[in-house]
Coordinates of C-alpha atoms in Angstrom, one line a residue:
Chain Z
X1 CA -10.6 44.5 -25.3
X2 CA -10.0 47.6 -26.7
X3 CA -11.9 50.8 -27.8
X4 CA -10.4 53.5 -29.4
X5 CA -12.1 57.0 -30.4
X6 CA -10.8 59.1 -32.4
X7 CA -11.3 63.1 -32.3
X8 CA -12.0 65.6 -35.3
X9 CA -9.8 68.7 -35.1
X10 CA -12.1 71.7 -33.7
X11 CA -14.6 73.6 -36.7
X12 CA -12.3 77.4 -35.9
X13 CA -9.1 75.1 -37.5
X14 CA -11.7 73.1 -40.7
X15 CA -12.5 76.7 -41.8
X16 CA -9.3 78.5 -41.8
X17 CA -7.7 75.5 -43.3
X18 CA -10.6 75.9 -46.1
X19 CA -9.7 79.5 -46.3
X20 CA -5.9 79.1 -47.4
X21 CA -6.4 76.2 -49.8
X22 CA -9.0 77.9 -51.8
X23 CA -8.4 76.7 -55.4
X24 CA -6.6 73.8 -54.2
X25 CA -7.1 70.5 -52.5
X26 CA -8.2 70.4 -48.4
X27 CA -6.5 67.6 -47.3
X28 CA -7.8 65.7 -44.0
X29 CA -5.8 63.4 -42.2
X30 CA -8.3 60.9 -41.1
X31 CA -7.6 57.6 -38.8
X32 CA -9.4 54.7 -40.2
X33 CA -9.3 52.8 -37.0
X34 CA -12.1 50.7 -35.6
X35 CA -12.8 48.9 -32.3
X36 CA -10.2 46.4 -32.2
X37 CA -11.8 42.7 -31.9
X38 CA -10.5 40.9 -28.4
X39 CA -7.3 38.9 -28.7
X40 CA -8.4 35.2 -29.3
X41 CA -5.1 34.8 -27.7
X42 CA -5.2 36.3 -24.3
X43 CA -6.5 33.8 -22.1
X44 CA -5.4 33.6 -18.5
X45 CA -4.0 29.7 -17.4
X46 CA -4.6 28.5 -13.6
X47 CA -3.3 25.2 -12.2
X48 CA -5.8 24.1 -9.6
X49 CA -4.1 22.2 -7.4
X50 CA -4.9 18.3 -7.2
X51 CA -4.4 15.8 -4.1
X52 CA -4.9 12.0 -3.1
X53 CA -3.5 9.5 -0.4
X54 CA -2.9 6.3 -0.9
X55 CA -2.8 4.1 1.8
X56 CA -0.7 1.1 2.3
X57 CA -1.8 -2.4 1.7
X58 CA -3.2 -4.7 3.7
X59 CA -0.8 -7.8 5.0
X60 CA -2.2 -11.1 6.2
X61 CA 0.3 -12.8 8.7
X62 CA 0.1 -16.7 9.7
X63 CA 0.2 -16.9 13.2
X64 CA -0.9 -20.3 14.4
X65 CA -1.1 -23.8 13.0
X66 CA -4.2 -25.4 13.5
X67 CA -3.2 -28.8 15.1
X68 CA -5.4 -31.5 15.7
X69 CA -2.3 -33.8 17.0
X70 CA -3.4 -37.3 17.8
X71 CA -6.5 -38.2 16.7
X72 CA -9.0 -41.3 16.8
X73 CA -10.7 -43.1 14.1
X74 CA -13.8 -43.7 13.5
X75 CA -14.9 -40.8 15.4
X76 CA -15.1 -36.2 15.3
X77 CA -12.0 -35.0 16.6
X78 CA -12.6 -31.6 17.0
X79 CA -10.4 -28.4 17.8
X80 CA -12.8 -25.5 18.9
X81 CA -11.7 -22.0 17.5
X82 CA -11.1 -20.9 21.1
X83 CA -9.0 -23.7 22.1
X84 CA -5.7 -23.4 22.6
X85 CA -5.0 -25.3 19.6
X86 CA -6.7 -23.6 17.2
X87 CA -5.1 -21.9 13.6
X88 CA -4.9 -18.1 13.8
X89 CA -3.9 -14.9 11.4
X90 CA -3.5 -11.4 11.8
X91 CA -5.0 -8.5 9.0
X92 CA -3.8 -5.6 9.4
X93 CA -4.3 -2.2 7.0
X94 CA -5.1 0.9 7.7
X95 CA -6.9 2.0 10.8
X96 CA -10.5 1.8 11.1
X97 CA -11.0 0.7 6.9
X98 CA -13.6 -1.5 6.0
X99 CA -12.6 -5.1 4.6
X100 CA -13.9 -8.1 3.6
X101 CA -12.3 -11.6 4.2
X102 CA -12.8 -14.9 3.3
X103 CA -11.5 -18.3 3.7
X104 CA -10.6 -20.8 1.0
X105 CA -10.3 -24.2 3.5
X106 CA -9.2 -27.7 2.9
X107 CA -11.6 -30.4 2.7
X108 CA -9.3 -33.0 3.3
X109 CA -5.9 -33.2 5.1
X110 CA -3.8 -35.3 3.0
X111 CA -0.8 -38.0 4.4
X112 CA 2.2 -36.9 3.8
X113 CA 3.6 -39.4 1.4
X114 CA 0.7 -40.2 0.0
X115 CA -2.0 -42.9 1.1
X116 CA -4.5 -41.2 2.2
X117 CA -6.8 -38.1 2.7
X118 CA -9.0 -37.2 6.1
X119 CA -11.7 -35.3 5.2
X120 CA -12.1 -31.8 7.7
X121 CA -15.2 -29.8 7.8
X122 CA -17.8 -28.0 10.5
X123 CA -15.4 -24.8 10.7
X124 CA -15.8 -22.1 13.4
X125 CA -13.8 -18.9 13.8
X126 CA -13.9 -15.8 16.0
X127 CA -12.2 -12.6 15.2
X128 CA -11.0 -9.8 17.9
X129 CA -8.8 -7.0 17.5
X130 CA -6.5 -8.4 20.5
X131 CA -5.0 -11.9 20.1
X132 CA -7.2 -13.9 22.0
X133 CA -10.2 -15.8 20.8
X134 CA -11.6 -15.8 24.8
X135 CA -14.2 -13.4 26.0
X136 CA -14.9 -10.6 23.7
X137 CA -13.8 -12.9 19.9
X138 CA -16.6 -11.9 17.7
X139 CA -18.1 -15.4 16.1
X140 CA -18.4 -16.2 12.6
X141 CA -17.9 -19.2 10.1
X142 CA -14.9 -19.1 7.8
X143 CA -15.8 -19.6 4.5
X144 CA -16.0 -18.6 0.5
X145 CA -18.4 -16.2 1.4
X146 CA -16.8 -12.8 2.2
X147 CA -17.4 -11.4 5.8
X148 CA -17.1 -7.2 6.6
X149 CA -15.8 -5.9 9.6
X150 CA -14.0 -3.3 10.1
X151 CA -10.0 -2.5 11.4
X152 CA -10.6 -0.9 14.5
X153 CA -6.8 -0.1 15.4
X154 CA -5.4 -1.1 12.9
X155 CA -5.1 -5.1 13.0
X156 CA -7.7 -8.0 13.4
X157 CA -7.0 -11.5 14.2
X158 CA -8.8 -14.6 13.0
X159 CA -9.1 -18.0 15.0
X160 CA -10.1 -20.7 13.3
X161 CA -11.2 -24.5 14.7
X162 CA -12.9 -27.8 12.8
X163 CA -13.3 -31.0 13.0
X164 CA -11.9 -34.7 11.4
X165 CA -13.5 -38.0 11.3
X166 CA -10.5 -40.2 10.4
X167 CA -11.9 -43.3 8.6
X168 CA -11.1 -46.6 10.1
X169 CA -9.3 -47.4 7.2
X170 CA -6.5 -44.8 6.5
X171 CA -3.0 -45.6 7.5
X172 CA -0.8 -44.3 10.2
X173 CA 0.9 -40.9 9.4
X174 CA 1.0 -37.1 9.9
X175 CA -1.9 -35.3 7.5
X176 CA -1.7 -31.7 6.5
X177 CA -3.5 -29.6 4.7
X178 CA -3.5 -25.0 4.0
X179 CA -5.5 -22.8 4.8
X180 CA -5.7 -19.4 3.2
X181 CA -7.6 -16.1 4.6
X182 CA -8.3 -13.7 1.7
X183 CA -8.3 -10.1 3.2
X184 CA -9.5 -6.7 0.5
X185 CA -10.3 -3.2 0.9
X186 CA -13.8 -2.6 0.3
X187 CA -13.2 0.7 -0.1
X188 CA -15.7 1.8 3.0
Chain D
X1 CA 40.5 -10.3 28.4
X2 CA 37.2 -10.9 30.2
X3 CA 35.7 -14.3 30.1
X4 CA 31.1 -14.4 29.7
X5 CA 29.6 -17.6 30.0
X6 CA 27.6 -19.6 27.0
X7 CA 24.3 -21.2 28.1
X8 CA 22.3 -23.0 24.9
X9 CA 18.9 -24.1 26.5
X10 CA 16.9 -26.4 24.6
X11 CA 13.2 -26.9 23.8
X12 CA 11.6 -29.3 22.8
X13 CA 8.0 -30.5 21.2
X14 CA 6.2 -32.5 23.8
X15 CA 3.3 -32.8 21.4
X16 CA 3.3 -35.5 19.3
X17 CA 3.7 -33.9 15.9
X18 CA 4.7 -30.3 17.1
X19 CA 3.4 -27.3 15.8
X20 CA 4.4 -28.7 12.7
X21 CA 2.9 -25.8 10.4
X22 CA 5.1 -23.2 12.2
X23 CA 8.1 -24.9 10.7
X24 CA 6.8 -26.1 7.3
X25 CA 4.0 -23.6 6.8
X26 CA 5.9 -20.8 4.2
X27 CA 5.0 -17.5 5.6
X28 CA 2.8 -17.1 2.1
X29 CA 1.4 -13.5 1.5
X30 CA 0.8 -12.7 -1.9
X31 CA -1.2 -9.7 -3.2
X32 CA -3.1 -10.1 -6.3
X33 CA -4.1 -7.3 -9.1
X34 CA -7.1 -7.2 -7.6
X35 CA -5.9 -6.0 -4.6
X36 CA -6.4 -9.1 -2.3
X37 CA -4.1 -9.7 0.0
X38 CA -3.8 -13.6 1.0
X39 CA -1.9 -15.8 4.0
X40 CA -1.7 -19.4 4.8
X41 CA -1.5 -21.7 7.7
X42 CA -1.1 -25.5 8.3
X43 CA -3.9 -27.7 9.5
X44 CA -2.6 -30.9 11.0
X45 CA -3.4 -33.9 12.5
X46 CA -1.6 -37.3 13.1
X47 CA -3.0 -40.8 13.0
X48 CA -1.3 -43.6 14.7
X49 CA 1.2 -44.1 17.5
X50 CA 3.1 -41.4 19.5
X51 CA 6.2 -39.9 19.3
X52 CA 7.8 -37.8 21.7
X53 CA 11.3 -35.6 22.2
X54 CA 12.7 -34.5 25.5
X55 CA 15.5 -31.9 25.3
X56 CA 17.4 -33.5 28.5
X57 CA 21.1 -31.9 28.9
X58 CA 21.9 -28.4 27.7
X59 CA 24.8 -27.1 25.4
X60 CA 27.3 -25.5 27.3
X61 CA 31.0 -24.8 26.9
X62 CA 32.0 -25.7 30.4
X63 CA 33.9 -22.8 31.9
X64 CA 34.1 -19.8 29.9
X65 CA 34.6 -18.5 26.1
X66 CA 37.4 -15.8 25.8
X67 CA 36.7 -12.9 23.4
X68 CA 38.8 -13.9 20.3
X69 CA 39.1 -17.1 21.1
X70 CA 37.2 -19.9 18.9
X71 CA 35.4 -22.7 20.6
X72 CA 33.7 -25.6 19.7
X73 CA 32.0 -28.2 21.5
X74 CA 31.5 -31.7 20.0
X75 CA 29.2 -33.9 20.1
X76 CA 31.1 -36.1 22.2
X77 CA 32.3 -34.1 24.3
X78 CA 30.2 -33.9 27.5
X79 CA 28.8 -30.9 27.9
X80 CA 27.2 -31.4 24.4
X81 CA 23.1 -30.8 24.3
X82 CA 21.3 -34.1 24.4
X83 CA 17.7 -35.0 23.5
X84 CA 15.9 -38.3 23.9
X85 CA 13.2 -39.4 21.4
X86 CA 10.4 -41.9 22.4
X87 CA 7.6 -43.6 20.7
X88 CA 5.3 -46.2 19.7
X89 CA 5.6 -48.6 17.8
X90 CA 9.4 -49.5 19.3
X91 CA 10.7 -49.6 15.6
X92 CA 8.6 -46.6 14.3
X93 CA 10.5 -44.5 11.7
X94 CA 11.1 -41.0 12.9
X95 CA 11.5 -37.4 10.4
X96 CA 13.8 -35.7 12.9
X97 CA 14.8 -32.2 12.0
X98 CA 16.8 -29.9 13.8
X99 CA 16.0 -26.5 14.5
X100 CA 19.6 -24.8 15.3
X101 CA 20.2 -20.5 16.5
X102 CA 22.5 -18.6 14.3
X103 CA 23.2 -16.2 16.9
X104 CA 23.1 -16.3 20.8
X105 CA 21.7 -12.9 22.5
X106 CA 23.9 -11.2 25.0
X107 CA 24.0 -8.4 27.0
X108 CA 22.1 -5.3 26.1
X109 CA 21.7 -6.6 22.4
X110 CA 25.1 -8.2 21.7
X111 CA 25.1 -11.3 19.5
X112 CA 27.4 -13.8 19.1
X113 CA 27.3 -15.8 16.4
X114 CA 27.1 -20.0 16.9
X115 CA 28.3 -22.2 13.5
X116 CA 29.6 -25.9 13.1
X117 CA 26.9 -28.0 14.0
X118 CA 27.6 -31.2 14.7
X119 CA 25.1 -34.5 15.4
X120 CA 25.7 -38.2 16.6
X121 CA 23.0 -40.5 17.2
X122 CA 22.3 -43.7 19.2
X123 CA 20.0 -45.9 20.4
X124 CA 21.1 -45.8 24.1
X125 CA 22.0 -43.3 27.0
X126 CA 25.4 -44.0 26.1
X127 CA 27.4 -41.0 24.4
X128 CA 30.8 -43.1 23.7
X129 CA 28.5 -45.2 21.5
X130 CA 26.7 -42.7 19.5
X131 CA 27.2 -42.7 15.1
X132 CA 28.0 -39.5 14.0
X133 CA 25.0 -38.2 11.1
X134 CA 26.2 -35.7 8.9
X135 CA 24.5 -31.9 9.6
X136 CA 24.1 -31.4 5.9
X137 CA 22.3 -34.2 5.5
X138 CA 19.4 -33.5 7.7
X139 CA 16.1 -33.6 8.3
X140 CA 17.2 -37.6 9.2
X141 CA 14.9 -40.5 8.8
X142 CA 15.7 -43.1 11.7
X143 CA 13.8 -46.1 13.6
X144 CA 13.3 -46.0 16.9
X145 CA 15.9 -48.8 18.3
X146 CA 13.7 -50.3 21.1
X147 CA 10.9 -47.4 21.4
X148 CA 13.7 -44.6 21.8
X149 CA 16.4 -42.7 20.1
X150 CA 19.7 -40.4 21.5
X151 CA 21.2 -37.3 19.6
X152 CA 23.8 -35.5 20.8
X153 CA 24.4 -31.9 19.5
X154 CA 27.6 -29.9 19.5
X155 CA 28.5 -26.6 18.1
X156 CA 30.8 -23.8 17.9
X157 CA 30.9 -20.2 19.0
X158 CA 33.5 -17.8 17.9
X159 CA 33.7 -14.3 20.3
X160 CA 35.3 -11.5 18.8
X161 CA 37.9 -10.1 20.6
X162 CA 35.8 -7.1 21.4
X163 CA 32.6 -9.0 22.4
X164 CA 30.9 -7.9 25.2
X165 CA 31.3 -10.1 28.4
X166 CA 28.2 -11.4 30.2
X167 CA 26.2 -14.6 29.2
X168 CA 24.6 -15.3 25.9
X169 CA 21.6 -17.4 25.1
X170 CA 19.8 -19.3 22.3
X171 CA 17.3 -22.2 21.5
X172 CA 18.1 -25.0 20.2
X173 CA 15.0 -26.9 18.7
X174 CA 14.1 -30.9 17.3
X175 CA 11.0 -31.8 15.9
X176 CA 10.2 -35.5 15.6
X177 CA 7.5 -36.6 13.1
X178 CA 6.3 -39.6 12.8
X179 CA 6.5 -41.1 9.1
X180 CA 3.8 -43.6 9.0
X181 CA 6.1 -46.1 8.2
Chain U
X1 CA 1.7 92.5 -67.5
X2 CA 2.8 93.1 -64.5
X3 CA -0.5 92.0 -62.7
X4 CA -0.8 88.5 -64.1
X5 CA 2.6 88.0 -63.2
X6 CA 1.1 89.3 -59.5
X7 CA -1.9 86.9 -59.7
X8 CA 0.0 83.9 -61.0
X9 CA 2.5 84.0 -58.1
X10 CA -0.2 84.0 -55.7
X11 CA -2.0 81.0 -56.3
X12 CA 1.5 79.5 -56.8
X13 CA 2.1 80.3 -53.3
X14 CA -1.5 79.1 -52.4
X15 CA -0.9 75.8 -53.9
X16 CA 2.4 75.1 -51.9
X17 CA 0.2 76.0 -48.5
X18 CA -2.3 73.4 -49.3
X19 CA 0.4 70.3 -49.8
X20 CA 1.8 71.6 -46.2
X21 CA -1.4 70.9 -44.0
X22 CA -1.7 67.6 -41.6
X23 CA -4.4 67.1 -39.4
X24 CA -4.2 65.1 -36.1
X25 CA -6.3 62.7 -34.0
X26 CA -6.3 61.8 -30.9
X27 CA -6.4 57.8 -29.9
X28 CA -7.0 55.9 -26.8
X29 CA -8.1 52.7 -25.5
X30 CA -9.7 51.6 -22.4
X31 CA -8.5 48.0 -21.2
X32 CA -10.8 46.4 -18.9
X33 CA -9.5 44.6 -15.9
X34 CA -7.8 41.3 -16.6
X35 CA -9.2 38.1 -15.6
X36 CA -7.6 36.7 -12.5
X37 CA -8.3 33.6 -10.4
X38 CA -8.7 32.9 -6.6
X39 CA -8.5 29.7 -5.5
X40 CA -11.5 28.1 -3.1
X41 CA -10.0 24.2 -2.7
X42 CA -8.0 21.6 -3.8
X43 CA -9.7 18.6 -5.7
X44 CA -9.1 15.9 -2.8
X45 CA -9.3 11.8 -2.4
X46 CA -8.9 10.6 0.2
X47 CA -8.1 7.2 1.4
X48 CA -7.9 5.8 -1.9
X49 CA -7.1 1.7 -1.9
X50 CA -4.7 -0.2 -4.1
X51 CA -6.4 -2.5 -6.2
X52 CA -9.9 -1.0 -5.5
X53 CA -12.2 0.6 -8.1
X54 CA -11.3 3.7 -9.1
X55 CA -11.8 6.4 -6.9
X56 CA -14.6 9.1 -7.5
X57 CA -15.2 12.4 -6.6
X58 CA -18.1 14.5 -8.3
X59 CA -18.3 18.2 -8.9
X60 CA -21.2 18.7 -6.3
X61 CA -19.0 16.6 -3.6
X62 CA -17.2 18.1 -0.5
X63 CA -13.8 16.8 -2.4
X64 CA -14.0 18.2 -5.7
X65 CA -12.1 21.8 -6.8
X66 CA -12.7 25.0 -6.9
X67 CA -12.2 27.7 -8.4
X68 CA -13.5 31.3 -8.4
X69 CA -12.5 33.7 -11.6
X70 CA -12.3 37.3 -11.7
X71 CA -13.2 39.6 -14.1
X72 CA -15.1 42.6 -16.1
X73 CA -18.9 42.7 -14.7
X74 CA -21.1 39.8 -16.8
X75 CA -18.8 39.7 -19.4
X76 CA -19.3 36.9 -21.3
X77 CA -16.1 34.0 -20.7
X78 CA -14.9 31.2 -22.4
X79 CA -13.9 28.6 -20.4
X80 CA -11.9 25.1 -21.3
X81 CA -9.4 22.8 -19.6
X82 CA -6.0 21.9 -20.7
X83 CA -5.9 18.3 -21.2
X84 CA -8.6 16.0 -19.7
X85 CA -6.3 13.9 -17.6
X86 CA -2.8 14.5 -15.3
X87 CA -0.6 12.9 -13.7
X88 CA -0.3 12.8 -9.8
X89 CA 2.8 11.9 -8.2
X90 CA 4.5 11.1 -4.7
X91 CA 7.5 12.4 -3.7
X92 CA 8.0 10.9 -0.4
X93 CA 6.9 7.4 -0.9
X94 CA 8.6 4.4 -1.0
X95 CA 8.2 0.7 -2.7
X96 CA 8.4 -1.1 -5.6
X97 CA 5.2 -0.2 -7.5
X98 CA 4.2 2.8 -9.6
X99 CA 4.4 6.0 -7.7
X100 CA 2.1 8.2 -10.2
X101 CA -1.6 8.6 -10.4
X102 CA -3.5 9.5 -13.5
X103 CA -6.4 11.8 -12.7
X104 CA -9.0 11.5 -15.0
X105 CA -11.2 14.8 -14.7
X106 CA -14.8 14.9 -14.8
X107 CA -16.2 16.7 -17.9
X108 CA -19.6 17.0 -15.6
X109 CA -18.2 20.5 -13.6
X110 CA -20.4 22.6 -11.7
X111 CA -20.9 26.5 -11.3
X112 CA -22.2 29.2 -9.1
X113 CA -22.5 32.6 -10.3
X114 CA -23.8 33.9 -6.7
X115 CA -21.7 32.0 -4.2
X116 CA -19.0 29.7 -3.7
X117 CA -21.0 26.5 -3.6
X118 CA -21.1 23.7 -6.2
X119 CA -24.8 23.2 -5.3
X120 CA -27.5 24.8 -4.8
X121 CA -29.3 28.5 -5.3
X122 CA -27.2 30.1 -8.3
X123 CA -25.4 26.7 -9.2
X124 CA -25.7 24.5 -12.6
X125 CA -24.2 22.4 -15.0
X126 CA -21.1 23.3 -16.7
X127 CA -19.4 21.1 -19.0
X128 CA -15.4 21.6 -18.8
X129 CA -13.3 20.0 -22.1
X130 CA -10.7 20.8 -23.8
X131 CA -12.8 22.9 -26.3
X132 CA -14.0 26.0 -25.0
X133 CA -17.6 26.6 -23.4
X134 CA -19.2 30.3 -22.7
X135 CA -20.8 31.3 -19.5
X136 CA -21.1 34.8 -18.0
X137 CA -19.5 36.4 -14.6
X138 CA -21.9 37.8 -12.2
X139 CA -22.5 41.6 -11.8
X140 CA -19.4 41.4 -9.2
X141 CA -17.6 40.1 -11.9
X142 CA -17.2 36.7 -10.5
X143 CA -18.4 33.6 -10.8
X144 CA -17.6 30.0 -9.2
X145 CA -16.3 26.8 -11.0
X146 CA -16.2 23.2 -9.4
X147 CA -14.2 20.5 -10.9
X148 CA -14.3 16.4 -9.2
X149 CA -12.3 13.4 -11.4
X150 CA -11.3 10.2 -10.7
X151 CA -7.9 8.1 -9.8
X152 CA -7.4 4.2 -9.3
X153 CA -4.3 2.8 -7.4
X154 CA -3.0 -0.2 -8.5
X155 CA -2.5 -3.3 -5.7
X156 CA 0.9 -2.1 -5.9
X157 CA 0.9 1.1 -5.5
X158 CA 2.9 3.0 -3.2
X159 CA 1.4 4.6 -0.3
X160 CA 1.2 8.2 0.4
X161 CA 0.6 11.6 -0.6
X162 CA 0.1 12.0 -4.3
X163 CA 0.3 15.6 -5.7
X164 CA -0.4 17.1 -9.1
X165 CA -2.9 20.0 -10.8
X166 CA -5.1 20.7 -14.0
X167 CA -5.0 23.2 -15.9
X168 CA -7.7 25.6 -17.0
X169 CA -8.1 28.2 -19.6
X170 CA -10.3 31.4 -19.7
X171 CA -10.5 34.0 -21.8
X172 CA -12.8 36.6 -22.4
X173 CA -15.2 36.2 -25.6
X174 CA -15.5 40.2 -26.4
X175 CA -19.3 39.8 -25.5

């Protein structure tokens, strides 16, 4: 912004000027300035500084095979999620997150080959941050339905058991069937 | 020159239909947009008669391998690896897949790398009697010949002439599965 | 005769006098002191998931920016912001997936003409776009702005440190 004032010359200089142009024409030199508006144009530009981390994924890792082995018709053959037997994964994401996991689980293991299906069900599970379902596993039921816990150190592993009740009328075979943990931030 | 020794121990799947999802079970992990992050395992379970596999001779190369020197063991030769299979019904048809090392570990982190496989089968203790089945063509689908079944397993290992001395080590794997049929 | 000659030469010589005279000013201006900026904090997310909902920090959060301007005592300022969105990138991180953020900044910004504090005593609402809006500095000649956004990672995206500014705009009004 700018002012600018502008000064007469003193009254002892007016007069004698009026004094030696008598009979002709005083002549004034007079600024015609006026307060300058502010230059739309000068504003001042800053860069304020912007951050965010992003942290790394989470990974799901098999790590057991839940294995029945030889089992009986006609009756529940059932692995326990501590048993030694049972199916097991490992989460792990970053350290002491929040996340929610679920289970999408057969309800059948199928013959390979074809021929026949063995329906599975009455599913148990325990999750600890070490890889042991003993003493210490914290209890749940796998399912649909998401569960929240939270990655203290870093990694989590999931034991899972169930039970069959072969039919007496399916065939001799090996029957398989996949389960799937699904494993999100929630952001927490 | 200096001569290590070669030691190929086997192991073998007592149960009856071996942790089958560690070998078939694709290590699945797929993220989707939503950022869900997914894994899979196998659930199992076997109906019907037994089956089992006994890993019951080593592979060894019988004296020592020389760095730069190429050596391969047979499976006729004697010191090939032998593993019995066993089961129930006596004629029960067997999925028999081997589970070969690429590389035997050595001293402090050497490898050596083990190639050639080779396989002959028969339905008695008897090596001099064995069929030879072609590696390429495995997994192999085979009755049980009176409740049991032989392989023999050879290989070869080829030290380079600056590999380190000392002995080297692998595993050497079958998995029987019963087919139902 | 010889007088009128006299008299005619004199105003002759009074005439050339008067087409000799200038008279002079003096001019000066007084610039006030330029506005300057000092910055309080970065605008910070942290922990932001791939493949969550975007990530959100307000004004009046411990997260958002801030900034403190400088300038002439209450003058009036007018105050914008570049563009409403940047890009944030990483350039240590490794992957396959996208390695910049876009920041999406909050038109909802905060200010404090007492103290640097997006809330509370001397604090209100402040909308920051790209067009300008007028506040007033404080009788120091200061006053405090507070700026939050928002950034989503994709499932994909690479992990680490992302990086980036916005730009702001102030000028004085003349008021």
């Amino acid at each position: 912004m700018l002012q600018t004032r502008f000064r007469f010359p003193p009254r002892t200089l007016c007069r004698s000027i009026g004094r030696r142009v008598r009979g002709g024409a005083a002549v004034f030199a007079i600024g015609g300035l006026t307060a300058l508006s502010p230059s739309r144009g000068g504003a001042q530009s800053v860069a304020l500084a912007a951050r965010a981390s992003v942290v790394a994924p989470l990974t799901v890792s098999p790590y057991w095979s839940l294995d029945f082995r030889t089992v009986t018709r006609n009756r529940r053959n059932t692995v326990p999620y501590n048993d030694v037997w049972s199916g097991a994964f490992s989460v792990s994401g970053l350290s002491g997150a929040q996340v929610a996991v679920s289970f999408a689980l057969p309800t059948t293991l199928d013959r390979l080959g074809g021929g026949g299906a063995m329906p599975i069900g009455l599913w148990t599970g325990c999750h600890s941050a070490t890889n042991s379902s003993g003493a210490g596993c914290a209890t749940f039921t796998p399912s649909a339905t998401a569960i929240n816990l939270t990655l203290a150190g870093g990694t989590r592993f999931f034991f899972v058991g169930a039970s069959v009740t072969p039919a007496n009328s399916l065939p001799n075979g090996s029957y398989v069937g996949t389960i799937t943990l699904q494993a999100t931030y929630t952001g927490n | 020159m200096h001569p290590f020794s070669l030691g190929l121990v086997w192991r073998f799947r007592q149960t009856r239909y071996c942790r089958f999802g560690l070998m078939v079970a694709a290590v699945l992990v797929s993220v989707r947009a939503e950022g869900q992050v997914t894994g899979q395992i196998t659930a199992q379970a076997g109906l019907g008669p037994q089956v089992g596999v006994t890993g019951q001779q080593n592979l060894t190369w019988g004296g020592n391998a020389f760095p730069g020197v190429a050596r391969t063991i047979a499976a006729t030769d004697p010191t090939a690896a032998r593993f019995q299979l066993t089961g129930s019904p006596t004629t029960a048809e067997m999925n028999v897949t081997v589970n070969p090392p690429t590389q035997l570990a050595g001293p402090a982190g050497a490898m050596l790398t083990i190639d050639t496989w080779s396989l002959c089968v028969g339905s008695s203790a008897t090596q001099s009697a064995c069929t030879g089945y072609a590696w390429g063509s495995l997994p192999m689908v085979r009755q049980l010949v009176a409740g049991q079944l032989f392989l023999w397993i050879g290989a070869r290992v080829a030290p380079s002439a600056a590999q380190a001395a000392g002995t080297y080590v692998g595993v050497l794997e079958v998995v029987a599965l019963y087919t139902g049929n | 005769m010889i007088k009128k000659l006299m008299m005619g030469a004199a105003v002759l010589v009074a005439a050339t006098t008067a087409q000799a005279q200038t008279g002079t000013v003096n001019v000066s201006a007084s610039v006030v002191t330029p506005i300057t900026f000092t910055n309080v904090r970065d605008l910070t997310f942290t922990n932001v998931f791939p493949g969550q909902a975007a990530r959100v920090v307000a004004a009046s959060d411990a997260g958002s920016g801030g900034i403190r301007i400088n300038g002439l005592t209450n003058a009036q300022v007018a105050v914008s912001a570049g563009t409403m969105s940047s890009t944030l990138t990483c350039a240590s991180c490794t992957g396959t997936g996208p390695n910049s953020l876009t920041l999406n900044v909050d038109g909802a910004a905060r200010i404090n003409n007492a103290s640097a504090a997006p809330t509370g005593a001397g604090s209100s609402a402040f909308t920051l776009a790209t067009s300008a809006s007028n506040t007033n500095l404080n009788a120091s000649g200061q006053l405090w702005l507070y700026i939050g956004g928002s950034v989503a990672a994709a499932a994909n995206q690479q992990a680490g440190a992302y990086t980036g500014s916005i730009s702001l705009n102030v000028s004085y009004t003349g008021n």
